[in-house]
Amino acid sequence: MAKSSVRYGAELRRRAEAVQKSKRAKYACFKCGKKNVKRISYAQWRCRSCNAKFAGGAYSLSTTVGETGRRIIQDLKRNA
Ligand SMILES: [Zn+2]
């Protein structure tokens, strides 16, 4: 019992670290392609190269849902 609660705590800590890392990371801009997109506020991202603003995930630019959507659009374009 005690052992599993310690393991759970470590897992939470690891996840929190991953969130912190992705919050600070820079992301590639959808518009100019430069890796200069930074989080400016909750779910708001801005490219420091071209000033484009994006609404993204709360802690990282692309959410899993967004990724899936983009992939579907790319597939549609390829098949068109
Ligand atoms: Zn840009």
PDB file of C-alpha atoms and ligand atoms in Angstrom:
ATOM      1  CA  MET A   1       0.000   0.000   0.000  1.00  0.00           C
ATOM      2  CA  ALA A   2       2.682   2.451   1.054  1.00  0.00           C
ATOM      3  CA  LYS A   3       4.831   1.346  -1.856  1.00  0.00           C
ATOM      4  CA  SER A   4       2.133   1.993  -4.471  1.00  0.00           C
ATOM      5  CA  SER A   5       1.392   5.475  -3.131  1.00  0.00           C
ATOM      6  CA  VAL A   6       5.075   6.361  -3.464  1.00  0.00           C
ATOM      7  CA  ARG A   7       5.082   5.090  -7.014  1.00  0.00           C
ATOM      8  CA  TYR A   8       1.970   7.148  -7.786  1.00  0.00           C
ATOM      9  CA  GLY A   9       3.667  10.251  -6.380  1.00  0.00           C
ATOM     10  CA  ALA A  10       6.712   9.723  -8.573  1.00  0.00           C
ATOM     11  CA  GLU A  11       4.514   9.292 -11.609  1.00  0.00           C
ATOM     12  CA  LEU A  12       2.690  12.543 -10.868  1.00  0.00           C
ATOM     13  CA  ARG A  13       5.987  14.354 -10.411  1.00  0.00           C
ATOM     14  CA  ARG A  14       7.271  13.028 -13.724  1.00  0.00           C
ATOM     15  CA  ARG A  15       4.101  14.178 -15.454  1.00  0.00           C
ATOM     16  CA  ALA A  16       4.337  17.620 -13.858  1.00  0.00           C
ATOM     17  CA  GLU A  17       7.901  17.945 -15.116  1.00  0.00           C
ATOM     18  CA  ALA A  18       6.809  17.063 -18.638  1.00  0.00           C
ATOM     19  CA  VAL A  19       4.150  19.777 -18.472  1.00  0.00           C
ATOM     20  CA  GLN A  20       6.664  22.339 -17.271  1.00  0.00           C
ATOM     21  CA  LYS A  21       9.030  21.391 -20.070  1.00  0.00           C
ATOM     22  CA  SER A  22       6.404  21.673 -22.798  1.00  0.00           C
ATOM     23  CA  LYS A  23       5.245  25.008 -21.380  1.00  0.00           C
ATOM     24  CA  ARG A  24       8.723  26.429 -21.819  1.00  0.00           C
ATOM     25  CA  ALA A  25       9.567  24.778 -25.115  1.00  0.00           C
ATOM     26  CA  LYS A  26       9.524  26.608 -28.406  1.00  0.00           C
ATOM     27  CA  TYR A  27       7.372  25.315 -31.216  1.00  0.00           C
ATOM     28  CA  ALA A  28       7.513  25.605 -34.961  1.00  0.00           C
ATOM     29  CA  CYS A  29       5.280  28.316 -36.384  1.00  0.00           C
ATOM     30  CA  PHE A  30       2.482  27.110 -38.661  1.00  0.00           C
ATOM     31  CA  LYS A  31       2.819  30.260 -40.714  1.00  0.00           C
ATOM     32  CA  CYS A  32       6.532  30.916 -41.212  1.00  0.00           C
ATOM     33  CA  GLY A  33       7.891  27.556 -40.076  1.00  0.00           C
ATOM     34  CA  LYS A  34      10.440  29.068 -37.693  1.00  0.00           C
ATOM     35  CA  LYS A  35      10.808  27.483 -34.301  1.00  0.00           C
ATOM     36  CA  ASN A  36       9.910  30.652 -32.494  1.00  0.00           C
ATOM     37  CA  VAL A  37       6.440  30.098 -31.101  1.00  0.00           C
ATOM     38  CA  LYS A  38       6.178  30.690 -27.381  1.00  0.00           C
ATOM     39  CA  ARG A  39       3.308  30.461 -24.962  1.00  0.00           C
ATOM     40  CA  ILE A  40       2.051  33.927 -24.038  1.00  0.00           C
ATOM     41  CA  SER A  41      -0.876  33.013 -21.843  1.00  0.00           C
ATOM     42  CA  TYR A  42      -3.337  30.209 -21.201  1.00  0.00           C
ATOM     43  CA  ALA A  43      -3.702  28.343 -24.513  1.00  0.00           C
ATOM     44  CA  GLN A  44      -2.342  31.347 -26.386  1.00  0.00           C
ATOM     45  CA  TRP A  45       0.819  31.099 -28.439  1.00  0.00           C
ATOM     46  CA  ARG A  46       2.657  33.656 -30.494  1.00  0.00           C
ATOM     47  CA  CYS A  47       5.409  33.430 -33.059  1.00  0.00           C
ATOM     48  CA  ARG A  48       8.198  35.845 -32.292  1.00  0.00           C
ATOM     49  CA  SER A  49       9.312  35.869 -35.912  1.00  0.00           C
ATOM     50  CA  CYS A  50       6.101  36.768 -37.747  1.00  0.00           C
ATOM     51  CA  ASN A  51       3.862  37.679 -34.792  1.00  0.00           C
ATOM     52  CA  ALA A  52       1.233  35.118 -35.726  1.00  0.00           C
ATOM     53  CA  LYS A  53      -0.973  34.140 -32.829  1.00  0.00           C
ATOM     54  CA  PHE A  54      -2.277  30.661 -32.248  1.00  0.00           C
ATOM     55  CA  ALA A  55      -4.757  29.153 -29.883  1.00  0.00           C
ATOM     56  CA  GLY A  56      -3.334  25.872 -28.776  1.00  0.00           C
ATOM     57  CA  GLY A  57      -3.376  23.489 -25.905  1.00  0.00           C
ATOM     58  CA  ALA A  58      -3.061  24.872 -22.404  1.00  0.00           C
ATOM     59  CA  TYR A  59       0.460  23.564 -21.911  1.00  0.00           C
ATOM     60  CA  SER A  60       1.751  22.721 -25.355  1.00  0.00           C
ATOM     61  CA  LEU A  61       1.014  24.167 -28.756  1.00  0.00           C
ATOM     62  CA  SER A  62      -0.635  21.194 -30.348  1.00  0.00           C
ATOM     63  CA  THR A  63      -3.078  19.041 -28.516  1.00  0.00           C
ATOM     64  CA  THR A  64      -3.542  15.409 -29.408  1.00  0.00           C
ATOM     65  CA  VAL A  65      -6.897  16.292 -30.927  1.00  0.00           C
ATOM     66  CA  GLY A  66      -5.331  19.051 -32.993  1.00  0.00           C
ATOM     67  CA  GLU A  67      -2.649  16.697 -34.278  1.00  0.00           C
ATOM     68  CA  THR A  68      -5.229  14.147 -35.333  1.00  0.00           C
ATOM     69  CA  GLY A  69      -7.284  16.822 -37.069  1.00  0.00           C
ATOM     70  CA  ARG A  70      -4.271  18.087 -38.978  1.00  0.00           C
ATOM     71  CA  ARG A  71      -3.327  14.604 -40.057  1.00  0.00           C
ATOM     72  CA  ILE A  72      -6.859  13.976 -41.349  1.00  0.00           C
ATOM     73  CA  ILE A  73      -6.750  17.245 -43.330  1.00  0.00           C
ATOM     74  CA  GLN A  74      -3.374  16.284 -44.809  1.00  0.00           C
ATOM     75  CA  ASP A  75      -4.739  12.896 -45.794  1.00  0.00           C
ATOM     76  CA  LEU A  76      -7.737  14.529 -47.440  1.00  0.00           C
ATOM     77  CA  LYS A  77      -5.475  16.873 -49.392  1.00  0.00           C
ATOM     78  CA  ARG A  78      -3.265  14.011 -50.529  1.00  0.00           C
ATOM     79  CA  ASN A  79      -6.236  12.035 -51.762  1.00  0.00           C
ATOM     80  CA  ALA A  80      -7.901  14.994 -53.474  1.00  0.00           C
TER      81      ALA A  80
HETATM   82 ZN    ZN B   1       5.908  32.651 -37.588  1.00  0.00          ZN
END
